[in-house]
PDB file of C-alpha atoms in Angstrom:
ATOM      1  CA  MET A   1     -27.053 -16.624  73.277  1.00 39.00           C
ATOM      2  CA  LEU A   2     -25.653 -13.193  73.069  1.00 36.00           C
ATOM      3  CA  PRO A   3     -25.125 -11.879  76.757  1.00 39.00           C
ATOM      4  CA  CYS A   4     -27.811  -9.494  77.627  1.00 38.00           C
ATOM      5  CA  SER A   5     -27.186  -5.791  78.727  1.00 35.00           C
ATOM      6  CA  SER A   6     -29.056  -3.556  80.248  1.00 35.00           C
ATOM      7  CA  THR A   7     -29.108  -0.059  79.980  1.00 34.00           C
ATOM      8  CA  SER A   8     -30.861   2.497  82.954  1.00 34.00           C
ATOM      9  CA  ILE A   9     -33.207   5.430  81.793  1.00 29.00           C
ATOM     10  CA  ASP A  10     -30.953   7.768  83.146  1.00 32.00           C
ATOM     11  CA  GLY A  11     -28.393   6.838  80.756  1.00 32.00           C
ATOM     12  CA  LEU A  12     -30.776   6.903  77.317  1.00 30.00           C
ATOM     13  CA  LEU A  13     -31.313  10.376  78.390  1.00 30.00           C
ATOM     14  CA  VAL A  14     -27.784  11.072  78.483  1.00 31.00           C
ATOM     15  CA  ARG A  15     -27.042   9.849  75.452  1.00 30.00           C
ATOM     16  CA  SER A  16     -29.828  11.804  73.841  1.00 32.00           C
ATOM     17  CA  GLN A  17     -29.106  14.907  74.859  1.00 32.00           C
ATOM     18  CA  ALA A  18     -25.870  14.028  73.245  1.00 34.00           C
ATOM     19  CA  GLY A  19     -26.574  13.168  70.815  1.00 42.00           C
ATOM     20  CA  PHE A  20     -29.118  16.556  70.299  1.00 33.00           C
ATOM     21  CA  ILE A  21     -26.199  18.836  71.054  1.00 34.00           C
ATOM     22  CA  ALA A  22     -24.121  17.277  68.771  1.00 37.00           C
ATOM     23  CA  VAL A  23     -27.003  17.819  66.247  1.00 37.00           C
ATOM     24  CA  LEU A  24     -27.232  21.423  67.228  1.00 37.00           C
ATOM     25  CA  TYR A  25     -23.739  21.984  67.376  1.00 39.00           C
ATOM     26  CA  ALA A  26     -22.959  20.797  63.802  1.00 40.00           C
ATOM     27  CA  ALA A  27     -26.064  22.876  62.562  1.00 43.00           C
ATOM     28  CA  VAL A  28     -24.519  25.901  64.084  1.00 38.00           C
ATOM     29  CA  LEU A  29     -21.192  25.704  62.568  1.00 39.00           C
ATOM     30  CA  ALA A  30     -23.215  25.022  59.211  1.00 43.00           C
ATOM     31  CA  LEU A  31     -24.779  28.404  60.062  1.00 43.00           C
ATOM     32  CA  VAL A  32     -21.760  30.153  60.974  1.00 38.00           C
ATOM     33  CA  MET A  33     -19.716  29.196  58.522  1.00 38.00           C
ATOM     34  CA  ALA A  34     -22.437  29.845  55.687  1.00 41.00           C
ATOM     35  CA  LEU A  35     -22.506  33.569  57.346  1.00 41.00           C
ATOM     36  CA  THR A  36     -19.117  33.494  57.238  1.00 39.00           C
ATOM     37  CA  VAL A  37     -18.540  32.938  53.736  1.00 34.00           C
ATOM     38  CA  GLY A  38     -21.331  35.024  52.584  1.00 42.00           C
ATOM     39  CA  ALA A  39     -19.864  38.235  54.120  1.00 42.00           C
ATOM     40  CA  LEU A  40     -16.549  37.401  52.168  1.00 35.00           C
ATOM     41  CA  VAL A  41     -18.465  36.836  48.980  1.00 36.00           C
ATOM     42  CA  ALA A  42     -20.154  40.214  50.100  1.00 41.00           C
ATOM     43  CA  GLN A  43     -16.862  41.976  51.048  1.00 41.00           C
ATOM     44  CA  LEU A  44     -15.153  41.086  47.617  1.00 38.00           C
ATOM     45  CA  GLY A  45     -17.877  41.690  45.404  1.00 43.00           C
ATOM     46  CA  ARG A  46     -17.999  45.535  47.014  1.00 42.00           C
ATOM     47  CA  SER A  47     -14.126  45.574  46.670  1.00 40.00           C
ATOM     48  CA  GLY A  48     -14.371  44.095  42.806  1.00 45.00           C
ATOM     49  CA  ALA A  49     -12.164  40.981  43.428  1.00 41.00           C
ATOM     50  CA  LEU A  50     -15.007  38.925  42.347  1.00 43.00           C
ATOM     51  CA  ASN A  51     -15.442  40.657  38.290  1.00 65.00           C
ATOM     52  CA  ARG A  52     -12.843  38.335  37.055  1.00 62.00           C
ATOM     53  CA  ALA A  53     -12.988  34.906  35.406  1.00 64.00           C
ATOM     54  CA  THR A  54      -9.681  33.440  34.997  1.00 59.00           C
ATOM     55  CA  THR A  55     -10.571  29.570  34.723  1.00 56.00           C
ATOM     56  CA  GLY A  56      -9.667  29.508  31.317  1.00 51.00           C
ATOM     57  CA  ALA A  57      -6.604  31.557  31.303  1.00 59.00           C
ATOM     58  CA  ALA A  58      -2.882  30.153  31.236  1.00 78.00           C
ATOM     59  CA  LEU A  59      -1.199  30.547  34.682  1.00 82.00           C
ATOM     60  CA  ASN A  60       0.804  33.849  33.286  1.00 88.00           C
ATOM     61  CA  GLN A  61      -2.497  35.691  31.839  1.00 92.00           C
ATOM     62  CA  GLN A  62      -3.889  35.085  35.208  1.00 90.00           C
ATOM     63  CA  SER A  63      -1.635  36.889  36.937  1.00 92.00           C
ATOM     64  CA  GLN A  64      -1.692  39.383  34.452  1.00 95.00           C
ATOM     65  CA  LEU A  65      -5.185  40.004  34.903  1.00 96.00           C
ATOM     66  CA  VAL A  66      -5.078  39.922  38.774  1.00 96.00           C
ATOM     67  CA  ALA A  67      -2.015  42.487  38.779  1.00 96.00           C
ATOM     68  CA  PHE A  68      -3.882  44.748  36.597  1.00 97.00           C
ATOM     69  CA  GLN A  69      -6.824  44.625  37.747  1.00 97.00           C
ATOM     70  CA  GLN A  70      -5.058  45.873  41.444  1.00 97.00           C
ATOM     71  CA  ARG A  71      -2.917  48.823  40.036  1.00 97.00           C
ATOM     72  CA  LEU A  72      -5.904  49.668  37.721  1.00 98.00           C
ATOM     73  CA  SER A  73      -8.099  49.758  41.338  1.00 98.00           C
ATOM     74  CA  ASP A  74      -5.279  51.832  43.100  1.00 98.00           C
ATOM     75  CA  TRP A  75      -5.365  54.267  40.064  1.00 98.00           C
ATOM     76  CA  TYR A  76      -8.979  55.012  40.200  1.00 98.00           C
ATOM     77  CA  ARG A  77      -8.890  55.532  43.666  1.00 97.00           C
ATOM     78  CA  ALA A  78      -6.596  57.976  43.690  1.00 97.00           C
ATOM     79  CA  ASN A  79      -7.965  59.729  40.398  1.00 97.00           C
ATOM     80  CA  ALA A  80     -11.422  59.149  40.487  1.00 98.00           C
ATOM     81  CA  TRP A  81     -12.300  63.015  39.823  1.00 98.00           C
ATOM     82  CA  GLN A  82     -10.490  62.894  36.740  1.00 97.00           C
ATOM     83  CA  ILE A  83     -11.652  59.907  35.163  1.00 98.00           C
ATOM     84  CA  ASP A  84     -15.820  60.123  36.679  1.00 98.00           C
ATOM     85  CA  SER A  85     -16.097  63.855  35.566  1.00 97.00           C
ATOM     86  CA  GLN A  86     -15.659  62.618  32.043  1.00 97.00           C
ATOM     87  CA  ALA A  87     -19.409  61.662  30.568  1.00 97.00           C
ATOM     88  CA  GLY A  88     -18.148  59.762  27.927  1.00 97.00           C
ATOM     89  CA  GLN A  89     -15.913  57.401  27.523  1.00 98.00           C
ATOM     90  CA  PRO A  90     -11.744  58.365  28.709  1.00 97.00           C
ATOM     91  CA  ASP A  91      -8.503  58.115  26.856  1.00 98.00           C
ATOM     92  CA  LEU A  92      -8.073  54.442  28.099  1.00 97.00           C
ATOM     93  CA  ALA A  93      -4.669  54.923  26.454  1.00 97.00           C
ATOM     94  CA  LEU A  94      -3.894  57.821  28.972  1.00 97.00           C
ATOM     95  CA  VAL A  95      -5.628  55.643  32.118  1.00 97.00           C
ATOM     96  CA  LEU A  96      -3.561  52.971  30.965  1.00 97.00           C
ATOM     97  CA  ALA A  97      -0.527  54.572  31.051  1.00 97.00           C
ATOM     98  CA  GLN A  98      -0.577  56.603  34.212  1.00 97.00           C
ATOM     99  CA  ALA A  99      -1.752  53.232  35.722  1.00 97.00           C
ATOM    100  CA  GLY A 100       1.458  51.823  34.816  1.00 96.00           C
ATOM    101  CA  ILE A 101       0.533  49.064  32.124  1.00 95.00           C
ATOM    102  CA  VAL A 102       1.554  47.850  29.762  1.00 94.00           C
ATOM    103  CA  ALA A 103      -0.505  45.597  27.742  1.00 92.00           C
ATOM    104  CA  PRO A 104       0.664  42.329  26.709  1.00 93.00           C
ATOM    105  CA  SER A 105       0.182  40.409  23.484  1.00 91.00           C
ATOM    106  CA  GLY A 106      -2.742  39.477  22.899  1.00 93.00           C
ATOM    107  CA  MET A 107      -4.760  41.103  26.054  1.00 96.00           C
ATOM    108  CA  MET A 108      -8.082  43.648  25.176  1.00 97.00           C
ATOM    109  CA  SER A 109      -9.420  46.756  27.227  1.00 98.00           C
ATOM    110  CA  ASP A 110     -12.129  49.101  26.938  1.00 98.00           C
ATOM    111  CA  VAL A 111     -13.836  51.441  28.881  1.00 98.00           C
ATOM    112  CA  SER A 112     -17.521  51.987  29.460  1.00 98.00           C
ATOM    113  CA  GLU A 113     -19.408  55.636  29.784  1.00 98.00           C
ATOM    114  CA  GLN A 114     -20.409  57.485  32.458  1.00 98.00           C
ATOM    115  CA  ILE A 115     -22.604  55.296  34.639  1.00 98.00           C
ATOM    116  CA  VAL A 116     -25.439  56.291  37.044  1.00 97.00           C
ATOM    117  CA  GLN A 117     -26.735  54.240  39.397  1.00 96.00           C
ATOM    118  CA  ASN A 118     -27.831  55.461  43.109  1.00 93.00           C
ATOM    119  CA  GLY A 119     -26.802  58.381  42.828  1.00 94.00           C
ATOM    120  CA  VAL A 120     -23.608  57.534  42.429  1.00 98.00           C
ATOM    121  CA  GLY A 121     -21.621  57.781  38.444  1.00 98.00           C
ATOM    122  CA  TYR A 122     -18.759  56.224  37.855  1.00 98.00           C
ATOM    123  CA  HIS A 123     -17.115  54.056  34.937  1.00 98.00           C
ATOM    124  CA  VAL A 124     -16.325  50.338  34.385  1.00 98.00           C
ATOM    125  CA  ILE A 125     -12.570  49.171  32.994  1.00 98.00           C
ATOM    126  CA  ALA A 126     -12.381  45.950  31.214  1.00 98.00           C
ATOM    127  CA  CYS A 127      -9.552  43.772  30.192  1.00 98.00           C
ATOM    128  CA  TRP A 128      -9.359  40.099  28.930  1.00 97.00           C
ATOM    129  CA  PHE A 129      -7.373  37.741  26.241  1.00 96.00           C
ATOM    130  CA  PRO A 130     -10.088  36.676  23.799  1.00 94.00           C
ATOM    131  CA  LEU A 131     -10.050  33.019  22.708  1.00 94.00           C
ATOM    132  CA  PRO A 132      -9.666  32.113  19.487  1.00 94.00           C
ATOM    133  CA  GLY A 133     -13.047  31.356  17.517  1.00 95.00           C
ATOM    134  CA  ALA A 134     -15.482  32.778  20.135  1.00 96.00           C
ATOM    135  CA  SER A 135     -17.581  35.463  19.418  1.00 97.00           C
ATOM    136  CA  GLY A 136     -19.659  38.249  20.785  1.00 97.00           C
ATOM    137  CA  VAL A 137     -17.153  39.419  23.715  1.00 97.00           C
ATOM    138  CA  GLY A 138     -16.947  42.525  24.959  1.00 98.00           C
ATOM    139  CA  LEU A 139     -18.044  45.449  26.974  1.00 98.00           C
ATOM    140  CA  ASP A 140     -21.153  46.800  27.260  1.00 98.00           C
ATOM    141  CA  HIS A 141     -20.025  50.990  27.072  1.00 98.00           C
ATOM    142  CA  VAL A 142     -23.478  51.410  28.199  1.00 98.00           C
ATOM    143  CA  THR A 143     -24.519  49.159  30.973  1.00 98.00           C
ATOM    144  CA  GLY A 144     -20.702  48.200  31.723  1.00 98.00           C
ATOM    145  CA  ARG A 145     -21.579  44.973  31.341  1.00 98.00           C
ATOM    146  CA  PHE A 146     -18.675  42.400  29.915  1.00 98.00           C
ATOM    147  CA  SER A 147     -19.806  39.528  27.927  1.00 98.00           C
ATOM    148  CA  PRO A 148     -17.667  37.023  27.253  1.00 96.00           C
ATOM    149  CA  GLY A 149     -19.017  35.382  24.173  1.00 97.00           C
ATOM    150  CA  ILE A 150     -20.044  32.311  22.752  1.00 97.00           C
ATOM    151  CA  LEU A 151     -17.932  29.798  21.614  1.00 96.00           C
ATOM    152  CA  GLN A 152     -19.255  26.393  19.920  1.00 95.00           C
ATOM    153  CA  GLY A 153     -22.422  27.085  21.052  1.00 96.00           C
ATOM    154  CA  GLN A 154     -21.415  27.303  24.887  1.00 96.00           C
ATOM    155  CA  PRO A 155     -20.389  30.742  26.721  1.00 95.00           C
ATOM    156  CA  ALA A 156     -16.744  30.990  26.111  1.00 95.00           C
ATOM    157  CA  GLN A 157     -14.296  30.869  29.078  1.00 93.00           C
ATOM    158  CA  THR A 158     -12.866  34.076  28.524  1.00 94.00           C
ATOM    159  CA  PRO A 159     -10.520  35.334  30.786  1.00 95.00           C
ATOM    160  CA  TYR A 160     -11.076  38.634  32.035  1.00 96.00           C
ATOM    161  CA  VAL A 161     -10.850  41.698  34.846  1.00 97.00           C
ATOM    162  CA  LEU A 162     -13.606  44.271  35.750  1.00 98.00           C
ATOM    163  CA  ILE A 163     -12.410  47.572  37.074  1.00 98.00           C
ATOM    164  CA  SER A 164     -15.718  49.047  38.781  1.00 98.00           C
ATOM    165  CA  GLY A 165     -15.923  52.895  39.959  1.00 98.00           C
ATOM    166  CA  LEU A 166     -19.354  52.127  41.365  1.00 98.00           C
ATOM    167  CA  GLY A 167     -17.527  50.483  45.280  1.00 97.00           C
ATOM    168  CA  LEU A 168     -15.090  52.939  45.005  1.00 97.00           C
ATOM    169  CA  GLU A 169     -17.055  56.385  44.022  1.00 98.00           C
ATOM    170  CA  THR A 170     -19.514  55.159  47.322  1.00 98.00           C
ATOM    171  CA  ALA A 171     -16.943  54.977  49.666  1.00 97.00           C
ATOM    172  CA  LEU A 172     -15.670  58.292  49.041  1.00 98.00           C
ATOM    173  CA  LEU A 173     -19.039  59.670  48.930  1.00 98.00           C
ATOM    174  CA  THR A 174     -19.664  58.381  51.855  1.00 97.00           C
ATOM    175  CA  GLN A 175     -16.434  59.924  53.277  1.00 97.00           C
ATOM    176  CA  THR A 176     -17.282  63.145  51.797  1.00 98.00           C
ATOM    177  CA  ARG A 177     -20.947  63.215  53.731  1.00 98.00           C
ATOM    178  CA  GLY A 178     -19.629  62.057  56.979  1.00 97.00           C
ATOM    179  CA  ASN A 179     -17.563  65.365  56.880  1.00 97.00           C
ATOM    180  CA  LEU A 180     -20.656  67.285  55.864  1.00 98.00           C
ATOM    181  CA  ASN A 181     -22.593  65.901  58.668  1.00 98.00           C
ATOM    182  CA  ALA A 182     -19.661  66.388  61.068  1.00 97.00           C
ATOM    183  CA  ILE A 183     -19.716  70.723  60.211  1.00 98.00           C
ATOM    184  CA  ALA A 184     -23.414  70.653  60.360  1.00 98.00           C
ATOM    185  CA  ASP A 185     -23.737  68.762  63.654  1.00 97.00           C
ATOM    186  CA  LYS A 186     -20.814  71.268  65.336  1.00 97.00           C
ATOM    187  CA  LEU A 187     -22.748  74.212  63.702  1.00 97.00           C
ATOM    188  CA  ALA A 188     -25.737  73.251  65.386  1.00 96.00           C
ATOM    189  CA  GLN A 189     -24.058  73.006  68.236  1.00 96.00           C
ATOM    190  CA  TYR A 190     -22.375  76.074  68.554  1.00 94.00           C
ATOM    191  CA  PHE A 191     -25.788  77.684  67.939  1.00 93.00           C
ATOM    192  CA  ALA A 192     -26.945  76.376  70.822  1.00 91.00           C
ATOM    193  CA  ALA A 193     -24.111  76.814  73.285  1.00 91.00           C
ATOM    194  CA  GLN A 194     -24.863  81.167  71.857  1.00 88.00           C
ATOM    195  CA  GLN A 195     -28.742  80.753  72.527  1.00 86.00           C
ATOM    196  CA  VAL A 196     -28.020  79.393  75.978  1.00 85.00           C
ATOM    197  CA  ALA A 197     -25.459  82.026  77.176  1.00 83.00           C
ATOM    198  CA  ASP A 198     -27.566  84.991  75.773  1.00 75.00           C
ATOM    199  CA  ALA A 199     -29.312  86.387  78.851  1.00 66.00           C
ATOM    200  CA  ASP A 200     -32.526  87.339  77.143  1.00 72.00           C
ATOM    201  CA  MET A 201     -32.128  83.423  75.176  1.00 69.00           C
ATOM    202  CA  ALA A 202     -34.140  85.009  72.267  1.00 70.00           C
ATOM    203  CA  ALA A 203     -35.505  82.537  69.723  1.00 75.00           C
ATOM    204  CA  ASP A 204     -35.172  84.932  67.109  1.00 78.00           C
ATOM    205  CA  VAL A 205     -31.562  85.691  66.926  1.00 84.00           C
ATOM    206  CA  ASN A 206     -29.857  84.158  64.253  1.00 88.00           C
ATOM    207  CA  TRP A 207     -26.599  83.032  65.794  1.00 90.00           C
ATOM    208  CA  PHE A 208     -25.389  81.363  62.167  1.00 92.00           C
ATOM    209  CA  CYS A 209     -25.197  85.158  60.853  1.00 89.00           C
ATOM    210  CA  ASP A 210     -25.499  88.166  62.430  1.00 78.00           C
ATOM    211  CA  SER A 211     -27.862  90.654  60.616  1.00 64.00           C
ATOM    212  CA  ALA A 212     -25.231  93.214  60.153  1.00 58.00           C
ATOM    213  CA  CYS A 213     -23.068  90.556  58.722  1.00 52.00           C
ATOM    214  CA  SER A 214     -19.746  91.922  60.780  1.00 50.00           C
ATOM    215  CA  THR A 215     -17.910  89.401  62.940  1.00 47.00           C
ATOM    216  CA  ASN A 216     -18.660  91.834  65.809  1.00 52.00           C
ATOM    217  CA  GLY A 217     -20.669  89.631  68.912  1.00 69.00           C
ATOM    218  CA  LEU A 218     -20.772  86.164  68.799  1.00 82.00           C
ATOM    219  CA  ALA A 219     -23.077  85.250  65.666  1.00 88.00           C
ATOM    220  CA  LEU A 220     -21.118  83.926  63.035  1.00 91.00           C
ATOM    221  CA  PRO A 221     -19.921  86.497  60.119  1.00 88.00           C
ATOM    222  CA  CYS A 222     -22.014  85.916  56.755  1.00 88.00           C
ATOM    223  CA  TYR A 223     -20.431  83.842  54.448  1.00 90.00           C
ATOM    224  CA  GLY A 224     -21.519  84.788  50.588  1.00 85.00           C
ATOM    225  CA  ASN A 225     -23.894  87.743  49.724  1.00 84.00           C
ATOM    226  CA  ALA A 226     -26.623  86.136  48.541  1.00 89.00           C
ATOM    227  CA  PRO A 227     -28.566  82.445  49.466  1.00 88.00           C
ATOM    228  CA  GLY A 228     -26.861  78.982  47.253  1.00 92.00           C
ATOM    229  CA  VAL A 229     -24.146  77.056  46.218  1.00 95.00           C
ATOM    230  CA  THR A 230     -23.221  80.122  43.410  1.00 95.00           C
ATOM    231  CA  SER A 231     -21.978  82.289  46.462  1.00 95.00           C
ATOM    232  CA  ALA A 232     -20.950  79.803  48.692  1.00 96.00           C
ATOM    233  CA  VAL A 233     -17.618  80.181  49.524  1.00 96.00           C
ATOM    234  CA  PRO A 234     -14.503  77.500  50.874  1.00 96.00           C
ATOM    235  CA  ILE A 235     -14.343  77.273  54.734  1.00 96.00           C
ATOM    236  CA  LEU A 236     -10.941  77.300  54.242  1.00 95.00           C
ATOM    237  CA  GLN A 237     -11.033  80.966  52.961  1.00 94.00           C
ATOM    238  CA  THR A 238     -13.109  81.420  56.268  1.00 94.00           C
ATOM    239  CA  ASP A 239     -12.706  81.741  60.422  1.00 93.00           C
ATOM    240  CA  LEU A 240     -15.289  79.221  60.721  1.00 94.00           C
ATOM    241  CA  ALA A 241     -12.784  76.604  61.478  1.00 95.00           C
ATOM    242  CA  GLN A 242     -11.421  78.679  64.649  1.00 94.00           C
ATOM    243  CA  ARG A 243     -15.025  79.060  65.218  1.00 93.00           C
ATOM    244  CA  ILE A 244     -16.701  75.890  65.707  1.00 95.00           C
ATOM    245  CA  GLY A 245     -12.998  73.806  65.918  1.00 95.00           C
ATOM    246  CA  LEU A 246     -12.074  71.895  62.894  1.00 95.00           C
ATOM    247  CA  SER A 247      -9.629  69.828  61.921  1.00 92.00           C
ATOM    248  CA  PRO A 248      -7.993  70.414  58.329  1.00 92.00           C
ATOM    249  CA  ALA A 249      -9.338  67.190  57.092  1.00 92.00           C
ATOM    250  CA  GLU A 250     -13.007  68.165  57.737  1.00 92.00           C
ATOM    251  CA  GLN A 251     -12.924  71.034  55.812  1.00 95.00           C
ATOM    252  CA  LEU A 252     -11.943  69.125  52.633  1.00 97.00           C
ATOM    253  CA  SER A 253     -14.289  66.246  50.422  1.00 98.00           C
ATOM    254  CA  ALA A 254     -12.664  62.882  49.213  1.00 97.00           C
ATOM    255  CA  TRP A 255     -11.960  63.992  45.781  1.00 97.00           C
ATOM    256  CA  THR A 256      -8.520  65.873  44.601  1.00 92.00           C
ATOM    257  CA  PRO A 257      -8.447  67.945  43.396  1.00 93.00           C
ATOM    258  CA  ASN A 258     -11.769  69.615  43.626  1.00 93.00           C
ATOM    259  CA  SER A 259     -11.934  68.899  47.411  1.00 96.00           C
ATOM    260  CA  ARG A 260     -13.035  72.049  48.950  1.00 95.00           C
ATOM    261  CA  ILE A 261     -16.186  72.184  51.274  1.00 98.00           C
ATOM    262  CA  LEU A 262     -18.581  75.467  50.365  1.00 97.00           C
ATOM    263  CA  VAL A 263     -20.167  77.063  52.854  1.00 97.00           C
ATOM    264  CA  ASN A 264     -23.072  79.328  53.268  1.00 96.00           C
ATOM    265  CA  ASN A 265     -24.639  81.121  56.115  1.00 92.00           C
ATOM    266  CA  HIS A 266     -26.998  83.786  54.104  1.00 88.00           C
ATOM    267  CA  PRO A 267     -30.210  83.757  55.184  1.00 82.00           C
ATOM    268  CA  LEU A 268     -32.919  82.289  53.595  1.00 75.00           C
ATOM    269  CA  SER A 269     -35.242  84.516  54.883  1.00 68.00           C
ATOM    270  CA  GLY A 270     -36.588  86.269  58.174  1.00 69.00           C
ATOM    271  CA  ALA A 271     -38.385  83.126  59.042  1.00 72.00           C
ATOM    272  CA  LEU A 272     -37.548  80.112  61.303  1.00 82.00           C
ATOM    273  CA  PRO A 273     -35.213  77.843  61.329  1.00 89.00           C
ATOM    274  CA  PHE A 274     -32.286  79.394  60.315  1.00 91.00           C
ATOM    275  CA  VAL A 275     -29.729  77.131  58.411  1.00 93.00           C
ATOM    276  CA  VAL A 276     -26.480  76.948  57.236  1.00 95.00           C
ATOM    277  CA  SER A 277     -25.983  75.583  53.458  1.00 96.00           C
ATOM    278  CA  LEU A 278     -22.665  72.690  53.181  1.00 98.00           C
ATOM    279  CA  TYR A 279     -21.578  71.753  49.568  1.00 98.00           C
ATOM    280  CA  ALA A 280     -19.353  69.364  48.115  1.00 98.00           C
ATOM    281  CA  ALA A 281     -18.842  69.254  44.183  1.00 98.00           C
ATOM    282  CA  LEU A 282     -19.416  65.893  42.911  1.00 98.00           C
ATOM    283  CA  PRO A 283     -17.166  64.707  39.680  1.00 98.00           C
ATOM    284  CA  TRP A 284     -20.457  63.339  37.913  1.00 98.00           C
ATOM    285  CA  GLY A 285     -21.658  66.364  38.436  1.00 97.00           C
ATOM    286  CA  GLY A 286     -24.129  68.582  40.972  1.00 97.00           C
ATOM    287  CA  TYR A 287     -23.144  69.218  44.599  1.00 98.00           C
ATOM    288  CA  LEU A 288     -23.497  66.721  47.623  1.00 98.00           C
ATOM    289  CA  THR A 289     -25.619  69.129  50.365  1.00 98.00           C
ATOM    290  CA  VAL A 290     -26.635  69.007  53.844  1.00 98.00           C
ATOM    291  CA  GLN A 291     -27.880  72.134  55.736  1.00 96.00           C
ATOM    292  CA  ALA A 292     -27.410  72.711  59.561  1.00 97.00           C
ATOM    293  CA  VAL A 293     -30.206  73.784  60.830  1.00 95.00           C
ATOM    294  CA  SER A 294     -30.866  75.948  64.193  1.00 91.00           C
ATOM    295  CA  GLY A 295     -33.053  73.993  66.799  1.00 77.00           C
TER     296      GLY A 295
END
């Protein structure tokens, strides 16, 4: 007969709680790992690091494709205006040469036409090593999607990389919008400060632009001779930076060489509210516009 063992109720409760805590800890750990992996995947997707498939490539092809992807991404970031101001297909040979890429034997490359998604214009560049016998391999010039093709009735394991300008241009757009918003905020603060300091605190005084379009008084001089972007002037050519306190970086958009931020505070009408319009040209056409509005 086996010896009997006695266990207290308190002991059972302790072990039950310990088991529950262990299960809970494991569940929380799994959730944290899932969230971490998800965030990593999202970050890699935005950076373009997931825009590649090198499973079927030889080691030297893998390293070449990854290196080319990084080099072209760096070139794209520095030359975003140059490439994305073109509606059609850019000169790919020129792009590769400027990026310092000498294509090895057997490597193929292609570039899409300008794609516009969520108000952002960009191009996609593809580099790949075709597999013998694979068909339907290539880049769709309109959508920017890459097809690895078909080999013996199955999806081909074509080694490739994609360099998409969507994430790069979105970041530049965000940076530029931040600069425009910073200027608009300082203009609104300037207007409010002048209105508070005014003895009459008149609500109908346009501190954004005095009616005589002169530099006398505390109202800003008028920049531009008519409303709209066509008569807007670069902030760098005005005294606005000194008036409201702007750093040199805040007066520029993220795109070179067309990085000038334009301003026009000419009154749209005599009606309230008063506004100042700020413009930044976009490589794919049009302007990013932000307005400072009187309180």
